mmCIF file of C-alpha atoms and ligand atoms in Angstrom:
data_model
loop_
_atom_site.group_PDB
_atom_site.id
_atom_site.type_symbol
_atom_site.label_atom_id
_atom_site.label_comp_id
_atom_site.label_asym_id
_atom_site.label_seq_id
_atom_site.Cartn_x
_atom_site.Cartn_y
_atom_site.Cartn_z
ATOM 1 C CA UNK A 1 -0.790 -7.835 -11.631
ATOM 2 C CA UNK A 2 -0.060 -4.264 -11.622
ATOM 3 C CA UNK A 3 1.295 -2.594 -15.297
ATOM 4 C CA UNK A 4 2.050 1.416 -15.396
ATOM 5 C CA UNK A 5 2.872 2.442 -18.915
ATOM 6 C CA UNK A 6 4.305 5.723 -19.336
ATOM 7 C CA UNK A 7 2.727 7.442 -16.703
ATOM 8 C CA UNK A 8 2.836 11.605 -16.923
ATOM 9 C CA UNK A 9 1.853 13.442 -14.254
ATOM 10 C CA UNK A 10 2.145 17.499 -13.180
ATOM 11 C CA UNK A 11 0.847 19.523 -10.543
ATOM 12 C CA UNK A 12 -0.175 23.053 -10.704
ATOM 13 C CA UNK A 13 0.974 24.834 -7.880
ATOM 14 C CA UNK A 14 1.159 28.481 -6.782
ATOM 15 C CA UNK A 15 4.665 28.681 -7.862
ATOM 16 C CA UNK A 16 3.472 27.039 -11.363
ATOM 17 C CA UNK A 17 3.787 23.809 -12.974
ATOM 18 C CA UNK A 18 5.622 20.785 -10.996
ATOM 19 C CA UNK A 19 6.027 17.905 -13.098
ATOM 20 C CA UNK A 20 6.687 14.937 -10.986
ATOM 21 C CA UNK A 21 6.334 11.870 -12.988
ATOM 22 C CA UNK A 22 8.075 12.263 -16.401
ATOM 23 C CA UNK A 23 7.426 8.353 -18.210
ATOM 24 C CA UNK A 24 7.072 5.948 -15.601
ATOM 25 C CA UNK A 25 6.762 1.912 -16.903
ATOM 26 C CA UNK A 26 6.881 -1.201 -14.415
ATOM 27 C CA UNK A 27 5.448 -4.064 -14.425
ATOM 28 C CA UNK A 28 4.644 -6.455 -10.877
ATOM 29 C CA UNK A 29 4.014 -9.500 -11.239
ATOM 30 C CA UNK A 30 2.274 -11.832 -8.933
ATOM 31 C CA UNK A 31 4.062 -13.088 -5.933
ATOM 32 C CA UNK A 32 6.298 -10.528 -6.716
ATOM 33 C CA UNK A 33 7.950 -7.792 -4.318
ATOM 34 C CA UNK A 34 8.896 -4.804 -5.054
ATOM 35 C CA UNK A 35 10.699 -1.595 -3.327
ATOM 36 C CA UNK A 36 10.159 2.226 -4.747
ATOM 37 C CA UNK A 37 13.250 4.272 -3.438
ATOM 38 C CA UNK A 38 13.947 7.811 -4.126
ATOM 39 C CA UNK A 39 14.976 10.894 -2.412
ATOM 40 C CA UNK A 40 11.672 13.221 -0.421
ATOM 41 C CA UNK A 41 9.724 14.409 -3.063
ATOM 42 C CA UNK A 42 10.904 12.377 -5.985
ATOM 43 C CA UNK A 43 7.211 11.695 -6.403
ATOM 44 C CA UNK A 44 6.930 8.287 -4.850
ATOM 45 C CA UNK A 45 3.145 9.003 -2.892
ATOM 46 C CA UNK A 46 2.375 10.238 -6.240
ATOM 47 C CA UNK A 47 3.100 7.258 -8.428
ATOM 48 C CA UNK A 48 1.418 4.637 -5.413
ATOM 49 C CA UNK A 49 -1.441 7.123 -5.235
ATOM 50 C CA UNK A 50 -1.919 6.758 -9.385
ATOM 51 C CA UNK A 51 -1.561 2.999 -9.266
ATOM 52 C CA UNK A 52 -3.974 2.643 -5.976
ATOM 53 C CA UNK A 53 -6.031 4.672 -8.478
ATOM 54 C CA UNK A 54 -6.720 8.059 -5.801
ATOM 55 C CA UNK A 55 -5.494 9.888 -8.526
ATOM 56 C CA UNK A 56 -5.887 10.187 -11.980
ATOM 57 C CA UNK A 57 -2.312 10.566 -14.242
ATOM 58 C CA UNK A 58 -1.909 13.234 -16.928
ATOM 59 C CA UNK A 59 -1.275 10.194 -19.682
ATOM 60 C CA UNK A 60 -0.919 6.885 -19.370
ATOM 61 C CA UNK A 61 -2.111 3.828 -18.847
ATOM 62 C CA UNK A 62 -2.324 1.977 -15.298
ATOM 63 C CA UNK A 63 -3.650 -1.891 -15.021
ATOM 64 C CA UNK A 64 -4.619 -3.855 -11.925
ATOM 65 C CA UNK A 65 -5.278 -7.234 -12.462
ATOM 66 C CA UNK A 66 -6.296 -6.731 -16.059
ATOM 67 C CA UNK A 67 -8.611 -3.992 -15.163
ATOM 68 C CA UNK A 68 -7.439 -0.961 -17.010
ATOM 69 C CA UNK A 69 -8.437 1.922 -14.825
ATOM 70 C CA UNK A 70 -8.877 4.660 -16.942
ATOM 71 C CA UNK A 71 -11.858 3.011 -18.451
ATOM 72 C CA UNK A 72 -13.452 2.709 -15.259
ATOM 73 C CA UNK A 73 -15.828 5.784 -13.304
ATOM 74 C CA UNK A 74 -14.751 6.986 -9.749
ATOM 75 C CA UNK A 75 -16.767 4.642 -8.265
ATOM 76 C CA UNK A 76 -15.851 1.757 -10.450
ATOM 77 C CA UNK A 77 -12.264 2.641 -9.223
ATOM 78 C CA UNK A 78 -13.556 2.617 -5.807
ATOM 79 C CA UNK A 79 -14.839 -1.128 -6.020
ATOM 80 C CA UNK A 80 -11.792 -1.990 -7.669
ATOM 81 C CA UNK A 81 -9.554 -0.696 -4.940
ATOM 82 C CA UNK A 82 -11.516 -2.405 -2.479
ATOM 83 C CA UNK A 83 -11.876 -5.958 -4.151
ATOM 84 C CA UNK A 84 -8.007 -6.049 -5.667
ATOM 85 C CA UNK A 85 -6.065 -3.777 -3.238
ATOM 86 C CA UNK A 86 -5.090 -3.779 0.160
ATOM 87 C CA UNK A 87 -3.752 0.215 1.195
ATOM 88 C CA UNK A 88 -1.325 1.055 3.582
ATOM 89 C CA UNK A 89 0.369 4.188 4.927
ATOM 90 C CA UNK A 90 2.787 6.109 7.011
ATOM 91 C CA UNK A 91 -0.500 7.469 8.995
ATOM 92 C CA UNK A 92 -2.028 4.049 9.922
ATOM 93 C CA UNK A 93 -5.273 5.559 9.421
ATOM 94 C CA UNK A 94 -7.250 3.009 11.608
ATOM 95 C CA UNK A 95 -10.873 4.030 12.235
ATOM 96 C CA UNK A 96 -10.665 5.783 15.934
ATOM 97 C CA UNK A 97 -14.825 4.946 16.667
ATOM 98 C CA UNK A 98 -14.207 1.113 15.871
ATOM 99 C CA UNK A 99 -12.248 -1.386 17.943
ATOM 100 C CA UNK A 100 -9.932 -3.507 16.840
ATOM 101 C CA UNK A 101 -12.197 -6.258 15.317
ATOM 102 C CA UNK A 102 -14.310 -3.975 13.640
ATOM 103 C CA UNK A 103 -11.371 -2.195 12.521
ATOM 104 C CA UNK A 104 -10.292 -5.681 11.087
ATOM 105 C CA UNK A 105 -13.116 -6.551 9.536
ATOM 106 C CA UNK A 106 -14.144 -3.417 7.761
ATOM 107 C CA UNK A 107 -12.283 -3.835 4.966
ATOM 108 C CA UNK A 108 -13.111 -7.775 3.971
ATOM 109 C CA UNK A 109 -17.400 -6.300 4.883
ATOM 110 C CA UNK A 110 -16.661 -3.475 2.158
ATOM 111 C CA UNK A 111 -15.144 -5.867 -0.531
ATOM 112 C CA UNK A 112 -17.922 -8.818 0.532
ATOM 113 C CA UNK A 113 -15.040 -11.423 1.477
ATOM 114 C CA UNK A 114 -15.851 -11.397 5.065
ATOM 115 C CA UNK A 115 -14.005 -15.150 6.607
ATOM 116 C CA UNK A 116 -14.467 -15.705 10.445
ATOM 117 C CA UNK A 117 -11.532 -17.833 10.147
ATOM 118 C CA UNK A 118 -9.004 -15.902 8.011
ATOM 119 C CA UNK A 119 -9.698 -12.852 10.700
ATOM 120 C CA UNK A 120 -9.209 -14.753 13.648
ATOM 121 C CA UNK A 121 -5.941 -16.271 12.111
ATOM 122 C CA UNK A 122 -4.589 -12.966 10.731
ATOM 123 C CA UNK A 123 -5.412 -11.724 14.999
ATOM 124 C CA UNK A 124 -2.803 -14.687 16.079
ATOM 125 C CA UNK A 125 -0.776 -13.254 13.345
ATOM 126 C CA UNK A 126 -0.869 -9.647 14.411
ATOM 127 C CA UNK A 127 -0.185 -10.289 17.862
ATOM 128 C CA UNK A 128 -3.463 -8.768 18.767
ATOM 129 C CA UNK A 129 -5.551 -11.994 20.210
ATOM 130 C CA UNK A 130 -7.073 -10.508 23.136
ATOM 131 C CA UNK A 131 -7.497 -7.071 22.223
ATOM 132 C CA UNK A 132 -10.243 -7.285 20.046
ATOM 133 C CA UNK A 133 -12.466 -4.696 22.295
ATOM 134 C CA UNK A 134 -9.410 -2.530 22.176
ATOM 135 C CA UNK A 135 -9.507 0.967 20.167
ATOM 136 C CA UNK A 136 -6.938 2.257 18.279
ATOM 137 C CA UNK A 137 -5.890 4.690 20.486
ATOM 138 C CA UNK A 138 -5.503 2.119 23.421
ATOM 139 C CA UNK A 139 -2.557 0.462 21.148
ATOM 140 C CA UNK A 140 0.917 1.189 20.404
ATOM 141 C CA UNK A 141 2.389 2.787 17.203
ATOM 142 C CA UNK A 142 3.482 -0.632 16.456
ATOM 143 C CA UNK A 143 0.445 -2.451 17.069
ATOM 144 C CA UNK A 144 -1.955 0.143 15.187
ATOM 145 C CA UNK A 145 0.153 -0.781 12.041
ATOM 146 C CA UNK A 146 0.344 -4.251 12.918
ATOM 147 C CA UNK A 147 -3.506 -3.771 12.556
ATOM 148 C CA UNK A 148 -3.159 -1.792 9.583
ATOM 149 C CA UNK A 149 -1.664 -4.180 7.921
ATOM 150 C CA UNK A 150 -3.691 -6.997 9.087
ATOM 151 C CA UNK A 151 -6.540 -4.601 7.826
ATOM 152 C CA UNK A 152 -4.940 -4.318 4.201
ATOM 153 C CA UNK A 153 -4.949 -8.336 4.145
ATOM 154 C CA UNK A 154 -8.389 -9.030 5.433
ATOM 155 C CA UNK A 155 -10.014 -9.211 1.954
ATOM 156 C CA UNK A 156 -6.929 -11.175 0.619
ATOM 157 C CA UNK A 157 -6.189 -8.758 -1.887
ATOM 158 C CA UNK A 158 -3.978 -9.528 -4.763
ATOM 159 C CA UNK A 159 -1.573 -6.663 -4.701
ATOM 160 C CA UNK A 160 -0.925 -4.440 -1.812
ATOM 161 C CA UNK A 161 0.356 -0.983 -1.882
ATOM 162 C CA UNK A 162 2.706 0.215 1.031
ATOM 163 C CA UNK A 163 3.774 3.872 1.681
ATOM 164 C CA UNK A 164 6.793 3.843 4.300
ATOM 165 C CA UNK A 165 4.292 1.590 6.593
ATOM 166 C CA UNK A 166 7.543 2.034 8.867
ATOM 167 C CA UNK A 167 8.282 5.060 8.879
ATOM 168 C CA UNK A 168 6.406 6.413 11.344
ATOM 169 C CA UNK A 169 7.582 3.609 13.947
ATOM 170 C CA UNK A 170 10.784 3.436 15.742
ATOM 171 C CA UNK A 171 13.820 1.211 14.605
ATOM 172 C CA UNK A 172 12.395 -2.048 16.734
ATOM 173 C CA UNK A 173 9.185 -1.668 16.327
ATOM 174 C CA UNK A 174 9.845 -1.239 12.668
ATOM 175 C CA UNK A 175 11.796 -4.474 12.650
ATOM 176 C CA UNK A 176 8.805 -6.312 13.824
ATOM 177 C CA UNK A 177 6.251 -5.013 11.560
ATOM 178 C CA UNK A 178 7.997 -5.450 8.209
ATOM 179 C CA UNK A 179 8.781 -8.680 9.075
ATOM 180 C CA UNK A 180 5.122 -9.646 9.109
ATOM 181 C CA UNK A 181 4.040 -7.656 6.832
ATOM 182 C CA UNK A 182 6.923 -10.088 4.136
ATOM 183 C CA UNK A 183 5.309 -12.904 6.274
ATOM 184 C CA UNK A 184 2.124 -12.447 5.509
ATOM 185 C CA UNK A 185 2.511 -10.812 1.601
ATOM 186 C CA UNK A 186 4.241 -14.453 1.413
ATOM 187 C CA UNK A 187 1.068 -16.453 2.950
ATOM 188 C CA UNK A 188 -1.348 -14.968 1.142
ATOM 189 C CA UNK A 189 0.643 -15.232 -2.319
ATOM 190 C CA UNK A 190 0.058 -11.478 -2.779
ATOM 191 C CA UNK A 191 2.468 -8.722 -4.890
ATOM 192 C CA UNK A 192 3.841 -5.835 -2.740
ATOM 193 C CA UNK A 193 4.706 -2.302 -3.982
ATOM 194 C CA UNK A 194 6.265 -0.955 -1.215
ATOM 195 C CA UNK A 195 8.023 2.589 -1.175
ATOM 196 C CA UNK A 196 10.889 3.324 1.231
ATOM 197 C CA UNK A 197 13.695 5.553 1.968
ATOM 198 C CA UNK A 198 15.314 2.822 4.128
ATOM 199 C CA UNK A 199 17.834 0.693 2.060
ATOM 200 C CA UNK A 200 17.353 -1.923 4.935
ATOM 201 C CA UNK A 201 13.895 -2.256 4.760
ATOM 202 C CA UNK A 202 14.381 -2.613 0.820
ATOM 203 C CA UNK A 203 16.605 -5.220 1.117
ATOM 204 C CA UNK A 204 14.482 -8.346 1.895
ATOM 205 C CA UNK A 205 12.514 -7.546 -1.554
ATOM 206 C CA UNK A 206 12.959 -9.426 -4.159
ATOM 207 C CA UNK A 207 12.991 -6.160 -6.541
ATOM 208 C CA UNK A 208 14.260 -2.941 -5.869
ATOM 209 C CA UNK A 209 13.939 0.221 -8.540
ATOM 210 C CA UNK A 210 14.825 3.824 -7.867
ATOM 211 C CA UNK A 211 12.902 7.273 -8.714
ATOM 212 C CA UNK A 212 14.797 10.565 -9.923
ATOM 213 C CA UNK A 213 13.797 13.424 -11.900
ATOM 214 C CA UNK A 214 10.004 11.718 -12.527
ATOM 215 C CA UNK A 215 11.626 8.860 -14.377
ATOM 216 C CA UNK A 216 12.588 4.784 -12.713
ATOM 217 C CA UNK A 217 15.759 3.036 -12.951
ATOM 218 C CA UNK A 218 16.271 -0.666 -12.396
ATOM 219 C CA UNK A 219 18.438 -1.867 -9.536
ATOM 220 C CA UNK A 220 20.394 0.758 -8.884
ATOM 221 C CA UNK A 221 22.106 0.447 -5.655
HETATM 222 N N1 LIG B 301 -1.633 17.431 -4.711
HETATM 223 C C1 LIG B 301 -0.475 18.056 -4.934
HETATM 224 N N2 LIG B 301 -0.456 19.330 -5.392
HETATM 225 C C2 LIG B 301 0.701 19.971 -5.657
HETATM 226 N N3 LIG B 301 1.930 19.421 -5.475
HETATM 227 C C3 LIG B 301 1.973 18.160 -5.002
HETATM 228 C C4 LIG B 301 0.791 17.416 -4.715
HETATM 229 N N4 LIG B 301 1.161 16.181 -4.266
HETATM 230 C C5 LIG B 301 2.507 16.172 -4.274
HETATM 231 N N5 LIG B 301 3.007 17.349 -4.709
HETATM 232 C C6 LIG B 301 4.427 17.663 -4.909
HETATM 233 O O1 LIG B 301 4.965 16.690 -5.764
HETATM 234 C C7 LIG B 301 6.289 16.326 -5.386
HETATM 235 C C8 LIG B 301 6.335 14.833 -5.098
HETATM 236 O O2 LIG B 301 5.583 14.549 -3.929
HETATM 237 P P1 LIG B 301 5.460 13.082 -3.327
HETATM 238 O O3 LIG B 301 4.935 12.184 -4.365
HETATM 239 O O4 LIG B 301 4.684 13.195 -2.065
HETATM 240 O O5 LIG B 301 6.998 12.718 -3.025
HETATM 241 P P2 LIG B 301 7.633 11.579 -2.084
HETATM 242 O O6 LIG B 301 6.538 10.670 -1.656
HETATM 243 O O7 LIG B 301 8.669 10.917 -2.945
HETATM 244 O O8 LIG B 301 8.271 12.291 -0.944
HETATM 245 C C9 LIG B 301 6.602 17.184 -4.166
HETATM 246 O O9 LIG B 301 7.319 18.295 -4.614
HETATM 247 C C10 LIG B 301 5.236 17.573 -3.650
HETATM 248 O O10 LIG B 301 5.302 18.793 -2.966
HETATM 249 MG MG1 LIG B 302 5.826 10.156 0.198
#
């Protein structure tokens, strides 16, 4: 589903070179879930952002779904984020000008899998029935990644990519949303890369590995 094979990747900064990922290999398999731990700044955005394919790696070679992505154009990327991919961040990054079914929707338009059914189902799911005319700013933290989430799944991607989708939610609310976000990763058969700082929200994965010093290590506790 998802292969990175030695992945290299450095930043310029002011201050000069920053290399961040130093080698990285994993391989995700389908129906599989996995948890990307490390300390802030270990480079975790950084390796989800070069297998989401936002950003391009020094060397290396990334594969979604069999689609090698450094043969592919920015906006051959773009499709293939939007047709394999479901995206989902700290920032829930809901569209402010579109209501909650719009919001819901957008994604499954863009990728051409638009299903009247599947979105009213995932709604039940969410919790959100009802609050379709709703905007995102009418909902709580809690419910805007509820709907973030729902939004990742509406095209029934094969692999989605989390970054802390907790972490910006207190402990209950937190609770509630990782538990249907596993729920509905399980119904819709779909891999999860998910990167945390929370051993707890690691632990109902089925795979856990760690990043230090740019490089990953299996299972470490
Ligand atoms: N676009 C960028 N330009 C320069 N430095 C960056 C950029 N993105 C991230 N960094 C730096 O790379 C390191 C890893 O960042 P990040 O991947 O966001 O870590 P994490 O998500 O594990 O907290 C940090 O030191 C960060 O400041
Ligand atoms: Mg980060």
């Amino acid at each position: 589903m998802l292969i990175l094979q030695q992945l290299h990747k450095t930043f310029s900064t002011p201050q000069g070179e920053l290399p961040v990922l130093n080698g990285i290999d994993l391989a995700l398999d389908q129906g599989e879930s996995l948890a990307l731990m490390g300390e802030s700044g270990s480079g975790k955005s950084t390796l989800l952002h070069l297998a989401a394919g936002l950003d391009l790696p020094d060397q290396g070679r990334i594969s979604i779904d069999g689609h090698e992505l450094s043969t592919l154009d920015e906006p051959a990327r773009a499709r293939l984020r939007r047709e394999h991919l479901g995206l989902v961040f700290q920032q829930f990054h809901l569209v402010p000008s579109l209501n909650v079914i719009d919001n819901l929707r957008l994604q499954a338009r863009l990728a051409g899998r638009e299903d009247a059914e599947w979105t009213a189902h995932l709604m039940a799911r969410l919790g959100l029935s009802g609050r379709e005319a709703y905007y995102p700013e009418q909902l709580s933290g809690g419910q805007q990644q509820r709907l973030a989430i729902g939004r990742a799944l509406a095209a029934r991607p094969r692999l989605l990519l989390a970054d802390e989708p907790t972490g910006n939610l207190d402990e209950q609310s937190a609770d509630t949303v990782l538990a249907l976000l596993l729920d509905l990763v399980k119904e819709t058969r779909c891999a999860l890369l998910m990167v945390t700082h929370s051993a707890r929200v690691a632990a109902p994965l089925s795979r856990l590995v760690r990043l230090h010093m740019g490089r990953l290590k299996d299972n470490a506790p």
